[in-house]
């Protein structure tokens, strides 16, 4: 799911073996395994007699030889090779997809792993560890980490690490040393990736770790004291557990938050946040409180270059400028309740011992996605032991080296992370121990395609490694999200209004007008935040789908992208434009709680800021736009297409219930039909069922989208009841004049403008710059 070139989750590899460390049994085909003694033959046995007695065996032998010859001939003949491939595929499809094997682990029989006497640092033990991956010579920041008092720095090498890597005060695990440690997990780790830190985590745990700081080689700790920034010692007893703020659980449908807003940066979002959530910039109405002491995963923020994705990095500054963002260091730390998540990274995160199982990074996803996927996976399991994630004010400083961000390595995050969060919130397991639940979730994630089978096998190996090095799995606790949530009284509501810190807008500091602009964004989001946009894209989706989501996802509940061809990587669903209306009921069912559904073709630009007065309980369509909605007489019409479509309309209306028939005939009669481009229309919640019924009446009839939608609208309600004023000022040109461009007809004062042609990122940037006249914050997207 989350990376290209990822192995299929239904691979042929076997599951991790149980009993960890036991010798494998002899293979069934081993020499001597099924060998039998030959029986004696009669001395006078001739060939004819022998052949007659073994005729059945000879026939089988001849059949096998003929089959083998046929296979070689088929493979050797170019035209017939495809036929053989088709045969193999048909056979596999008839039997169905191979079921993912579930690892069989004998947890009680996992033997302890002794530290080999010849391994360096065999006798060394420490309770506080900093683990980093290194692929370059030691940096000044890394040298400073090695001097952090009371902490042991562990550097984990990969295939890119220079030979002879050494840093005073640090323990270095080379590839050769990693191979000697005896960890099962090492066999799954790629040689040239930072996910080899997994071996380092096990090394630290085996050598006495109680706290592990997951960092990178350019993390600068202010004051060289991690204890001033994190809750390193959670202590014991109520007196050592002061309360801390917690995001409110009042809205059970709110499953993800942007913690950067809490710390003063409203227009910045962390890598791994669903892009349809980046527009949620309002501060919290109120918080609740929770006792500290169970924040087993502590995520710190980074000044300078925070953890941002490629979309943010490439769109918020000139290419040669460096980021130097600052967060509010005085803002209180804040915890996440069960049912709510946020991105967690691998370069500024403190793991307490009860969450050490959550350090494993998957290997089948891209390197830029591995820690984010791990973070969401670990957050979900954390609820099973009553733990939670807490976010802390800036704990490190990272300098921006103005290096290219690999967008291709993380684009799958933008597409699928929302689905992952939904899946994790809905996942439940009846397993009886924590490690069994962890393995169960990893298996379920592979079945859903969030990672591959090799990550299931890695999980089994990782958990056995934890047991081998002496780690004790924490005790399970009941889930709070399955209980009836406590009522939040006025005394439980704690207010905190974050500072508005300077951010970046094309390389310059924001000014006071941004507060006004963000206020508008909040107002638009409040108005349309529960409206689903369904957009049909005619251009190449790999060049525009993400951009459309960035544009409209800030405002609407979500943006569903339809196109002539599906694209699973970009979550683009297949629907031909000529019958797009037939796909809408599927979306209606998916978002049963939405206020309404807005359909939009990519040839029309929606100026949402001019639609705040539109009535969301009424139907909208461009019936007042002369060039978009026309009435076509059927009698004496010489155009065959209209005649055929008119006949289909009569057939559908004739089979319709009385209320649909009455409405339609009163609105237009029987000798005419309405033709509408249907580039833009809105269906409120109260008409969703009627729309679905009408789609059902059409069935398999070849009724065109431009005929069906206006027919539906007039069957559902009278045009007098439409909110015709909502789209009345739409600019609609059937064709642009010679030498004219979209910029010549665009106006920010219209509710919508048609036509525009967006085929790539350059076209999109041009449109955004025009739309910024109505929404200046859009300039942050380009």
XYZ file of C-alpha atoms in Angstrom:
782
model
C 0.000 0.000 0.000
C 2.445 2.559 1.166
C 5.309 2.247 -1.233
C 5.953 1.447 -4.811
C 7.765 -1.763 -5.657
C 6.599 -3.282 -2.389
C 6.265 -7.083 -2.378
C 2.740 -8.418 -2.437
C 1.234 -9.038 0.993
C 0.320 -12.543 -0.232
C 3.853 -13.691 -0.927
C 4.973 -17.267 -0.903
C 7.425 -16.957 1.972
C 6.711 -19.053 5.036
C 5.827 -17.714 8.469
C 8.265 -17.345 11.311
C 8.957 -20.665 12.983
C 7.825 -21.230 16.544
C 10.060 -22.065 19.438
C 12.662 -19.519 18.341
C 16.231 -20.851 18.065
C 15.350 -24.568 17.724
C 17.009 -26.553 14.962
C 14.861 -27.038 11.878
C 13.556 -30.531 11.227
C 14.803 -32.489 8.237
C 13.026 -31.627 5.021
C 10.575 -34.160 3.747
C 12.597 -34.718 0.642
C 15.877 -35.340 2.454
C 17.956 -38.303 1.289
C 16.785 -41.448 3.002
C 13.629 -39.893 4.379
C 11.242 -42.250 2.516
C 13.682 -44.789 1.127
C 12.483 -48.414 1.023
C 14.360 -51.701 0.613
C 14.013 -53.169 -2.912
C 12.246 -56.476 -3.090
C 14.118 -59.359 -4.736
C 13.434 -60.081 -8.426
C 13.133 -63.535 -9.958
C 16.236 -64.523 -11.877
C 14.286 -65.601 -14.996
C 12.345 -62.261 -15.267
C 12.675 -60.981 -18.877
C 11.845 -57.481 -20.155
C 8.436 -58.393 -21.654
C 7.218 -59.962 -18.443
C 8.492 -57.007 -16.413
C 6.835 -54.507 -18.789
C 3.498 -56.267 -18.624
C 3.575 -56.251 -14.845
C 4.480 -52.543 -14.721
C 2.389 -51.236 -17.596
C 0.571 -48.684 -15.409
C 3.860 -47.251 -14.176
C 5.196 -47.016 -17.710
C 2.101 -45.111 -18.809
C 2.509 -42.656 -15.958
C 6.181 -42.233 -16.817
C 5.401 -41.571 -20.482
C 2.706 -39.038 -19.507
C 5.141 -37.179 -17.226
C 7.786 -37.041 -19.962
C 5.234 -35.779 -22.495
C 4.004 -33.120 -20.080
C 7.522 -31.895 -19.391
C 8.267 -31.743 -23.107
C 5.079 -29.766 -23.702
C 6.036 -27.246 -21.044
C 9.498 -26.704 -22.563
C 8.021 -26.372 -26.035
C 5.473 -23.842 -24.831
C 8.093 -21.799 -23.044
C 10.433 -21.909 -25.987
C 7.837 -20.729 -28.494
C 7.343 -16.964 -28.245
C 3.700 -16.853 -29.482
C 2.638 -19.666 -27.138
C 4.431 -18.444 -24.040
C 1.613 -16.007 -23.388
C -0.880 -18.854 -23.644
C 0.973 -20.747 -20.934
C 1.004 -17.637 -18.778
C -2.722 -17.243 -19.241
C -3.194 -20.869 -18.244
C -1.210 -20.346 -15.053
C -3.123 -17.186 -14.232
C -6.493 -18.781 -14.831
C -5.543 -21.618 -12.548
C -4.491 -19.284 -9.749
C -7.552 -17.080 -10.155
C -9.876 -20.073 -10.013
C -8.467 -21.147 -6.685
C -8.542 -17.576 -5.269
C -5.737 -15.549 -3.701
C -3.346 -17.377 -1.431
C -4.171 -16.801 2.210
C -1.488 -15.101 4.227
C 0.149 -17.638 6.561
C -0.217 -16.782 10.233
C 3.054 -17.171 12.198
C 2.994 -19.973 14.721
C 5.084 -18.880 17.690
C 5.554 -20.951 20.816
C 5.945 -18.008 23.166
C 6.700 -20.077 26.255
C 9.537 -21.907 24.511
C 11.574 -18.925 23.304
C 15.049 -19.504 24.782
C 17.058 -16.670 26.339
C 19.825 -15.169 24.233
C 23.111 -14.916 26.049
C 25.553 -12.170 25.125
C 28.442 -13.796 23.325
C 31.698 -13.362 25.150
C 33.565 -12.277 22.020
C 31.122 -9.486 21.155
C 32.418 -5.991 22.064
C 30.748 -4.275 25.034
C 29.388 -7.630 26.249
C 29.529 -6.592 29.899
C 28.455 -2.965 29.412
C 25.056 -1.884 30.808
C 23.216 1.452 30.910
C 19.635 2.521 31.579
C 19.408 5.515 29.211
C 20.262 5.121 25.530
C 20.263 7.357 22.480
C 19.943 5.320 19.280
C 20.799 6.822 15.893
C 21.407 5.461 12.405
C 24.608 6.625 10.712
C 25.488 6.507 7.030
C 27.983 9.405 6.938
C 31.047 10.367 8.973
C 30.333 11.667 12.498
C 28.718 15.118 12.596
C 29.184 17.867 15.159
C 25.613 17.309 16.333
C 26.343 13.622 16.822
C 29.464 14.410 18.804
C 27.323 16.620 21.051
C 24.838 13.764 21.547
C 27.708 11.545 22.669
C 28.385 14.075 25.448
C 24.827 14.226 26.806
C 25.314 13.476 30.484
C 23.862 10.212 31.756
C 23.070 8.824 28.303
C 24.858 6.276 26.134
C 24.957 6.969 22.408
C 24.512 3.927 20.142
C 25.240 4.427 16.433
C 23.890 1.786 14.046
C 25.623 1.446 10.704
C 24.374 0.340 7.308
C 25.909 -0.428 3.933
C 26.544 3.290 3.298
C 28.467 3.891 6.512
C 32.132 4.716 5.872
C 34.629 2.034 6.841
C 36.343 2.654 10.158
C 33.500 4.780 11.539
C 34.366 5.880 15.075
C 33.263 8.522 17.569
C 34.563 8.985 21.095
C 31.918 8.079 23.666
C 29.713 6.197 21.207
C 29.142 2.481 20.672
C 29.110 1.637 16.967
C 27.293 -1.395 15.606
C 28.695 -2.206 12.179
C 26.920 -4.575 9.813
C 29.413 -7.283 10.772
C 28.754 -6.800 14.489
C 24.988 -6.747 13.971
C 25.235 -10.137 12.281
C 27.028 -11.571 15.333
C 24.395 -10.558 17.878
C 22.079 -13.503 17.189
C 18.886 -11.495 16.704
C 16.262 -13.060 14.462
C 15.130 -9.610 13.303
C 18.445 -8.810 11.637
C 17.702 -11.261 8.819
C 14.800 -9.039 7.690
C 16.557 -5.659 7.749
C 17.653 -4.050 4.454
C 21.358 -3.279 4.316
C 21.141 0.328 3.144
C 18.381 1.761 5.336
C 17.996 3.521 8.664
C 15.521 0.829 9.732
C 18.576 -1.138 10.812
C 18.101 0.825 14.017
C 15.888 -2.140 14.953
C 19.067 -4.068 15.764
C 20.245 -1.138 17.879
C 17.033 -1.066 19.907
C 17.461 -4.743 20.776
C 21.115 -4.179 21.680
C 20.142 -1.352 24.066
C 17.351 -3.411 25.669
C 19.675 -6.383 26.108
C 22.190 -4.090 27.807
C 19.846 -2.715 30.437
C 17.863 0.058 28.720
C 14.881 1.485 30.574
C 14.516 4.563 28.359
C 15.453 4.911 24.677
C 15.660 8.236 22.846
C 15.091 7.627 19.129
C 17.120 10.325 17.358
C 19.008 11.166 14.173
C 22.530 12.391 13.564
C 21.654 16.097 13.352
C 19.578 16.425 16.516
C 21.009 19.140 18.764
C 19.716 18.923 22.339
C 19.546 22.410 23.909
C 21.691 22.435 27.030
C 22.708 18.812 26.377
C 20.128 17.697 28.927
C 17.246 15.516 27.749
C 15.821 15.453 31.272
C 14.877 19.138 30.986
C 12.700 18.489 27.974
C 11.197 15.015 28.394
C 9.687 13.126 31.316
C 12.560 10.675 31.504
C 11.650 9.310 34.934
C 7.914 8.770 35.180
C 8.289 8.021 38.862
C 5.854 6.062 40.980
C 2.916 6.977 43.139
C 0.213 9.603 42.637
C 2.386 12.376 44.060
C 4.797 11.922 41.174
C 2.036 12.064 38.575
C 0.899 15.647 38.049
C -1.937 16.259 35.625
C -1.326 17.358 32.056
C -3.562 18.671 29.327
C -5.268 16.201 27.046
C -7.146 16.738 23.811
C -10.876 16.496 24.393
C -12.625 13.261 23.536
C -15.961 15.065 23.168
C -16.091 14.359 19.434
C -15.725 10.582 18.884
C -15.391 11.137 15.132
C -12.221 13.173 15.548
C -9.474 10.595 15.155
C -6.408 12.661 14.208
C -5.007 16.055 15.256
C -2.198 18.397 14.239
C -0.189 19.039 17.429
C 1.767 21.858 15.771
C -1.287 24.117 16.187
C -1.081 23.678 19.958
C 2.537 24.873 19.901
C 1.920 28.027 17.883
C 2.407 26.986 14.238
C -1.050 26.781 12.703
C 0.038 26.634 9.074
C 2.617 23.860 9.579
C 1.770 20.178 9.697
C 3.820 17.077 10.593
C 4.856 14.421 8.099
C 2.188 11.723 8.074
C -0.793 13.961 8.848
C -3.619 13.273 6.358
C -3.586 16.166 3.916
C -7.328 16.668 4.251
C -6.627 17.713 7.858
C -4.051 20.427 7.188
C -6.796 23.039 6.943
C -7.902 22.463 10.548
C -6.028 25.396 12.042
C -8.372 26.536 14.813
C -7.136 26.209 18.374
C -8.935 23.842 20.720
C -12.220 25.016 22.194
C -11.142 23.317 25.410
C -8.933 20.520 26.718
C -9.447 17.988 29.480
C -6.819 16.659 31.894
C -5.219 13.295 32.590
C -2.767 12.041 35.206
C 0.721 11.751 33.804
C 2.838 8.672 34.317
C 1.614 6.588 31.389
C 2.951 8.711 28.519
C 5.073 5.768 27.414
C 5.775 7.396 24.038
C 6.859 11.029 24.212
C 7.093 12.937 20.938
C 9.175 16.092 21.004
C 8.991 18.956 18.533
C 11.971 20.270 16.610
C 12.879 23.906 16.129
C 14.689 24.877 12.957
C 13.526 22.186 10.538
C 10.558 20.376 12.095
C 9.305 17.022 10.895
C 7.436 18.127 7.755
C 6.601 16.332 4.534
C 7.776 17.036 1.008
C 4.559 18.869 0.135
C 5.236 21.415 2.872
C 8.975 21.580 2.249
C 8.647 22.284 -1.466
C 5.754 24.756 -1.284
C 6.598 27.055 1.633
C 9.890 28.660 0.637
C 12.238 29.391 -2.267
C 14.475 26.427 -3.169
C 17.649 28.083 -1.847
C 16.260 29.247 1.498
C 16.467 27.255 4.708
C 13.707 26.738 7.225
C 14.213 28.087 10.725
C 10.799 27.651 12.355
C 10.188 28.067 16.070
C 7.557 26.545 18.308
C 6.255 27.865 21.607
C 8.663 26.509 24.210
C 6.319 27.593 27.004
C 3.243 25.787 25.723
C 2.249 22.904 28.013
C 2.765 19.333 26.904
C -0.420 17.700 25.698
C -1.595 14.088 25.651
C -3.786 12.199 23.188
C -6.775 10.219 24.480
C -7.634 6.767 23.200
C -9.265 7.018 19.793
C -7.151 10.002 18.723
C -3.805 9.861 16.905
C -1.046 12.079 15.521
C 2.150 11.353 13.546
C 5.128 10.040 15.550
C 8.633 10.045 14.033
C 11.951 8.268 14.611
C 14.297 11.196 15.184
C 12.951 12.931 18.287
C 10.923 10.452 20.314
C 11.409 9.051 23.800
C 10.252 5.476 24.446
C 9.723 4.252 27.980
C 10.259 0.578 28.754
C 6.535 -0.393 28.614
C 6.527 0.747 24.966
C 9.792 -0.835 23.800
C 7.805 -3.323 21.696
C 6.721 -0.295 19.610
C 10.245 0.468 18.384
C 10.193 -2.017 15.498
C 10.164 -0.326 12.094
C 8.571 -2.102 9.096
C 10.793 -3.076 6.174
C 8.333 -3.421 3.284
C 7.408 0.265 3.192
C 9.563 3.167 2.031
C 12.126 4.647 4.386
C 10.200 7.928 4.598
C 7.048 6.063 5.578
C 8.486 3.441 7.947
C 8.568 5.502 11.157
C 5.171 7.108 10.512
C 3.507 3.735 9.953
C 5.302 2.412 13.033
C 4.037 5.395 15.022
C 0.380 4.839 14.171
C 0.739 1.069 14.718
C 2.367 1.614 18.118
C -0.229 4.181 19.208
C -3.007 1.696 18.626
C -1.304 -1.061 20.623
C -0.441 1.452 23.350
C -4.133 1.750 24.182
C -4.169 -1.966 25.021
C -1.912 -1.335 28.036
C -3.504 1.934 29.118
C -0.687 4.068 27.753
C -0.820 7.156 25.594
C 1.307 9.461 23.445
C 2.171 12.953 24.679
C 3.634 15.850 22.696
C 6.287 18.114 24.170
C 7.571 21.636 23.416
C 10.790 21.819 21.352
C 13.244 19.206 22.585
C 15.850 19.471 19.818
C 17.073 21.810 17.102
C 17.614 20.512 13.568
C 19.422 22.575 10.988
C 17.960 22.643 7.503
C 20.684 21.626 5.050
C 18.415 22.463 2.058
C 18.468 18.910 0.817
C 15.959 17.436 -1.600
C 12.970 15.763 -0.014
C 12.057 12.489 -1.783
C 8.372 13.084 -2.480
C 8.072 9.766 -4.306
C 9.088 8.017 -1.075
C 6.200 9.475 0.892
C 3.409 10.174 -1.585
C 1.654 6.960 -0.550
C 1.402 8.372 2.959
C -0.657 11.272 1.665
C -3.013 8.917 -0.101
C -3.488 6.082 2.403
C -2.703 7.300 5.894
C -6.298 8.391 6.492
C -7.511 4.875 5.710
C -4.875 3.450 8.058
C -6.056 5.638 10.944
C -9.649 4.583 10.369
C -8.633 0.923 10.240
C -6.623 1.147 13.471
C -9.469 2.795 15.347
C -11.859 0.065 14.278
C -9.476 -2.858 14.861
C -10.177 -5.176 17.789
C -8.561 -8.441 18.871
C -9.578 -11.160 21.307
C -6.006 -12.379 21.849
C -5.096 -12.858 25.505
C -1.575 -11.436 25.743
C 0.017 -8.242 24.481
C 2.466 -9.924 22.127
C -0.330 -12.018 20.622
C -2.320 -8.838 20.013
C 0.704 -7.136 18.438
C 1.200 -10.047 16.049
C -2.526 -10.130 15.353
C -2.533 -6.455 14.379
C 0.537 -6.855 12.176
C -1.173 -9.724 10.397
C -4.365 -7.711 9.933
C -2.378 -4.780 8.532
C -0.726 -7.087 5.999
C -4.096 -8.476 4.973
C -5.308 -4.924 4.405
C -2.205 -4.076 2.383
C -0.716 -1.503 4.763
C 2.502 -3.489 4.777
C 3.664 -6.860 3.473
C 3.946 -10.424 4.738
C 7.625 -9.915 5.504
C 6.589 -7.393 8.182
C 4.388 -10.031 9.786
C 7.358 -12.379 9.887
C 9.557 -9.532 11.141
C 7.050 -8.855 13.923
C 7.152 -12.492 15.009
C 10.961 -12.443 14.976
C 11.077 -9.081 16.782
C 8.768 -10.212 19.588
C 10.765 -13.409 20.047
C 13.948 -11.324 20.159
C 12.432 -9.168 22.893
C 11.686 -12.258 24.959
C 15.168 -13.622 24.244
C 16.899 -10.505 25.556
C 14.832 -10.540 28.743
C 12.039 -8.046 27.986
C 8.773 -8.660 29.832
C 5.591 -7.828 28.016
C 3.308 -5.380 29.875
C -0.070 -6.330 31.261
C -3.190 -5.731 29.179
C -5.826 -3.211 30.265
C -9.355 -2.595 29.026
C -9.936 -0.143 26.195
C -11.518 3.154 27.149
C -12.854 3.737 23.643
C -15.164 0.729 24.072
C -16.693 2.171 27.219
C -19.357 4.824 27.444
C -17.463 8.097 27.504
C -17.728 10.230 30.599
C -19.650 13.479 30.306
C -17.363 16.504 30.218
C -18.549 19.100 32.702
C -17.629 22.763 32.791
C -15.115 22.090 35.555
C -13.326 19.589 33.316
C -12.867 22.069 30.467
C -9.384 23.554 30.501
C -8.586 26.404 28.154
C -5.287 27.152 26.501
C -4.949 29.567 23.605
C -1.663 28.996 21.746
C 0.500 31.848 20.582
C 0.474 32.831 16.934
C 4.150 32.484 16.054
C 5.734 33.713 12.796
C 5.552 31.075 10.110
C 6.644 31.186 6.484
C 4.817 32.360 3.394
C 6.963 32.028 0.299
C 10.062 32.740 2.332
C 8.820 35.838 4.201
C 7.399 36.188 7.683
C 3.642 36.275 8.048
C 2.109 39.598 8.995
C -0.981 40.524 10.927
C -3.314 40.015 7.989
C -2.720 36.270 8.238
C -4.830 36.164 11.403
C -7.727 37.560 9.359
C -7.046 35.080 6.553
C -6.936 32.139 8.953
C -10.191 33.374 10.461
C -11.759 33.145 7.017
C -10.380 29.662 6.538
C -11.922 28.589 9.835
C -15.252 30.114 8.783
C -15.241 28.313 5.430
C -14.231 25.060 7.049
C -16.990 25.396 9.616
C -19.539 25.898 6.844
C -18.385 23.106 4.515
C -16.514 20.861 6.932
C -19.232 18.199 6.833
C -19.856 18.376 3.083
C -18.228 15.729 0.862
C -16.838 16.871 -2.481
C -16.942 14.368 -5.345
C -14.677 15.508 -8.152
C -14.362 13.991 -11.604
C -10.901 14.558 -13.075
C -10.456 14.451 -16.831
C -6.749 15.269 -16.822
C -3.930 12.860 -15.872
C -4.583 11.966 -12.248
C -0.923 11.302 -11.477
C -0.258 14.977 -12.212
C -3.313 16.577 -10.597
C -5.160 14.325 -8.100
C -3.013 15.260 -5.114
C -3.200 18.949 -6.042
C -7.001 18.936 -6.171
C -7.087 17.318 -2.743
C -4.723 19.957 -1.393
C -6.907 22.737 -2.797
C -10.356 21.589 -1.733
C -9.449 19.234 1.127
C -8.717 22.278 3.290
C -12.381 23.226 3.114
C -14.502 20.110 2.677
C -14.923 17.004 4.796
C -13.088 14.967 2.181
C -12.469 14.978 -1.563
C -13.373 11.854 -3.537
C -11.526 11.722 -6.863
C -13.204 9.957 -9.805
C -11.617 9.397 -13.200
C -11.996 7.281 -16.313
C -9.290 4.972 -14.960
C -8.736 4.024 -11.319
C -5.431 4.520 -9.537
C -5.141 2.663 -6.232
C -1.909 4.396 -5.245
C -3.602 7.796 -5.437
C -6.996 6.541 -4.181
C -8.635 7.499 -7.475
C -11.854 5.583 -8.136
C -13.064 4.596 -11.594
C -16.200 6.197 -12.973
C -16.865 7.293 -16.535
C -18.070 10.875 -16.778
C -20.983 9.869 -19.012
C -22.422 7.804 -16.137
C -20.803 9.488 -13.128
C -24.175 9.903 -11.396
C -24.442 6.101 -11.063
C -21.391 6.078 -8.779
C -22.673 8.726 -6.355
C -24.924 6.446 -4.219
C -21.811 4.437 -3.284
C -20.242 7.592 -1.898
C -23.495 8.557 -0.175
C -23.494 5.254 1.723
C -19.844 5.677 2.667
C -20.457 9.056 4.329
C -23.840 8.576 5.945
C -23.237 11.400 8.417
C -22.393 14.110 5.866
C -24.603 17.187 5.507
C -24.515 16.930 1.723
C -22.530 16.090 -1.397
C -21.070 18.523 -3.913
C -20.237 17.184 -7.382
C -17.640 19.096 -9.396
C -15.870 18.515 -12.696
C -12.275 19.647 -12.964
C -13.181 21.971 -15.862
C -14.933 24.242 -13.353
C -13.277 26.152 -10.511
C -15.277 26.575 -7.309
C -14.865 29.839 -5.386
C -16.116 28.423 -2.096
C -15.799 31.761 -0.279
C -18.806 33.024 -2.267
C -21.056 30.140 -1.217
C -21.360 30.807 2.509
C -24.968 32.009 2.064
C -26.024 28.977 0.020
C -28.733 26.849 1.631
C -27.261 23.426 2.392
C -30.764 21.953 2.801
C -31.725 22.708 -0.811
C -30.655 21.394 -4.210
C -28.177 23.500 -6.219
C -27.509 23.195 -9.909
C -26.693 25.599 -12.726
C -30.317 25.826 -13.930
C -30.066 29.641 -14.053
C -26.993 29.532 -16.320
C -28.261 29.774 -19.882
C -25.312 28.045 -21.527
C -25.176 25.248 -18.949
C -28.896 24.331 -18.703
C -31.056 24.249 -21.832
C -34.449 22.787 -22.688
C -34.570 20.524 -25.738
C -37.885 19.813 -27.556
C -38.373 16.200 -28.638
C -40.984 16.639 -31.352
C -39.470 17.238 -34.791
C -35.984 17.008 -33.283
C -33.594 15.815 -35.951
C -30.705 14.994 -33.642
C -30.831 11.245 -33.080
C -28.926 11.377 -29.778
C -31.510 13.651 -28.131
C -34.352 11.527 -29.474
C -32.860 8.357 -27.979
C -32.102 10.064 -24.661
C -35.646 11.470 -24.578
C -37.059 7.970 -25.029
C -34.976 6.730 -22.115
C -36.180 9.614 -19.934
C -39.811 8.729 -20.727
C -39.108 5.095 -19.868
C -37.552 5.963 -16.497
C -40.243 8.496 -15.586
C -42.971 6.096 -16.712
C -41.681 3.475 -14.265
C -41.185 5.967 -11.438
C -43.335 6.309 -8.297
C -46.116 8.865 -8.440
C -44.259 11.669 -6.638
C -41.322 11.524 -9.096
C -43.652 11.394 -12.109
C -45.791 14.254 -10.858
C -42.841 16.508 -10.056
C -41.116 15.891 -13.361
C -44.162 16.352 -15.605
C -45.228 19.508 -13.750
C -41.743 20.951 -14.095
C -41.026 20.253 -17.776
C -43.841 18.253 -19.391
C -43.564 15.191 -21.629
C -42.431 16.638 -24.950
C -39.191 18.190 -23.722
C -36.077 17.186 -21.819
C -33.471 19.225 -19.972
C -29.831 19.145 -20.984
C -27.301 20.305 -18.404
C -23.530 20.018 -18.397
C -23.874 19.108 -14.681
C -20.385 20.437 -14.062
C -21.470 21.459 -10.589
C -24.413 20.429 -8.436
C -25.196 19.842 -4.760
C -27.387 17.166 -3.170
C -28.338 17.765 0.500
C -28.779 14.942 2.959
C -32.600 14.943 2.725
C -32.504 14.174 -1.025
C -29.833 11.475 -0.915
C -32.336 8.626 -0.697
C -34.384 10.023 -3.602
C -31.252 10.364 -5.730
C -30.340 6.741 -5.019
C -33.856 5.569 -5.903
C -33.684 7.362 -9.242
C -30.302 5.819 -10.023
C -31.888 2.447 -9.341
C -34.716 3.223 -11.753
C -32.204 4.025 -14.495
C -30.421 0.747 -13.895
C -28.417 -0.358 -16.921
C -29.995 2.116 -19.326
C -27.480 4.200 -21.269
C -28.831 7.512 -19.962
C -26.142 10.194 -20.167
C -24.970 12.153 -17.136
C -25.986 15.451 -18.778
C -29.568 14.221 -19.232
C -29.942 12.119 -16.074
C -28.880 14.723 -13.498
C -31.326 17.490 -14.557
C -34.050 14.822 -14.831
C -33.274 13.697 -11.262
C -33.395 17.252 -9.969
C -36.802 17.990 -11.514
C -38.161 14.646 -10.289
C -36.930 15.284 -6.748
C -38.160 18.867 -6.372
C -39.445 21.894 -8.238
C -36.833 24.309 -9.644
C -38.654 27.002 -7.688
C -37.363 25.315 -4.542
C -33.768 25.033 -5.750
C -31.300 27.465 -4.257
C -30.811 29.004 -7.680
C -29.121 32.077 -6.216
C -26.221 29.965 -4.945
C -24.741 29.540 -8.430
C -26.530 32.345 -10.261
C -23.411 34.446 -10.740
C -21.342 31.634 -12.238
C -19.094 32.631 -15.136
C -19.810 30.093 -17.870
C -18.193 30.257 -21.300
C -18.853 27.518 -23.817
C -15.532 28.334 -25.427
C -12.815 30.883 -24.867
C -12.230 33.609 -27.447
C -9.161 33.410 -29.636
C -5.909 34.189 -27.787
C -7.826 34.203 -24.490
C -6.837 32.234 -21.394
C -8.599 31.263 -18.228
C -7.122 34.288 -16.478
C -9.072 36.578 -18.811
C -12.441 35.221 -17.659
C -11.623 34.347 -14.054
C -13.058 36.495 -11.282
C -12.885 35.869 -7.541
C -16.362 37.409 -7.150
C -18.200 34.579 -8.949
C -19.259 31.364 -7.157
C -17.715 29.296 -9.963
C -15.896 29.799 -13.269
C -15.965 27.591 -16.398
C -13.978 26.421 -18.340
C -10.460 25.735 -17.151
C -8.033 23.048 -18.257
C -5.623 21.708 -15.625
C -3.334 19.011 -17.003
C -0.239 19.303 -14.786
C 1.344 21.045 -11.814
C 2.125 24.199 -13.808
C -1.536 24.642 -14.759
C -2.504 24.062 -11.140
C -0.104 26.737 -9.888
C -1.583 29.236 -12.334
C -5.094 28.502 -11.075
C -4.020 28.768 -7.435
C -2.472 32.181 -8.014
C -5.726 33.406 -9.513
C -7.825 31.931 -6.683
C -5.575 33.517 -4.059
C -7.401 36.791 -4.769
C -10.266 35.298 -2.798
C -8.258 33.055 -0.454
C -4.731 34.498 0.104
C -3.654 31.471 2.156
C -3.748 29.442 -1.049
C -0.392 30.972 -1.942
C 1.100 28.645 0.658
C 0.344 25.754 -1.699
C 2.523 27.038 -4.521
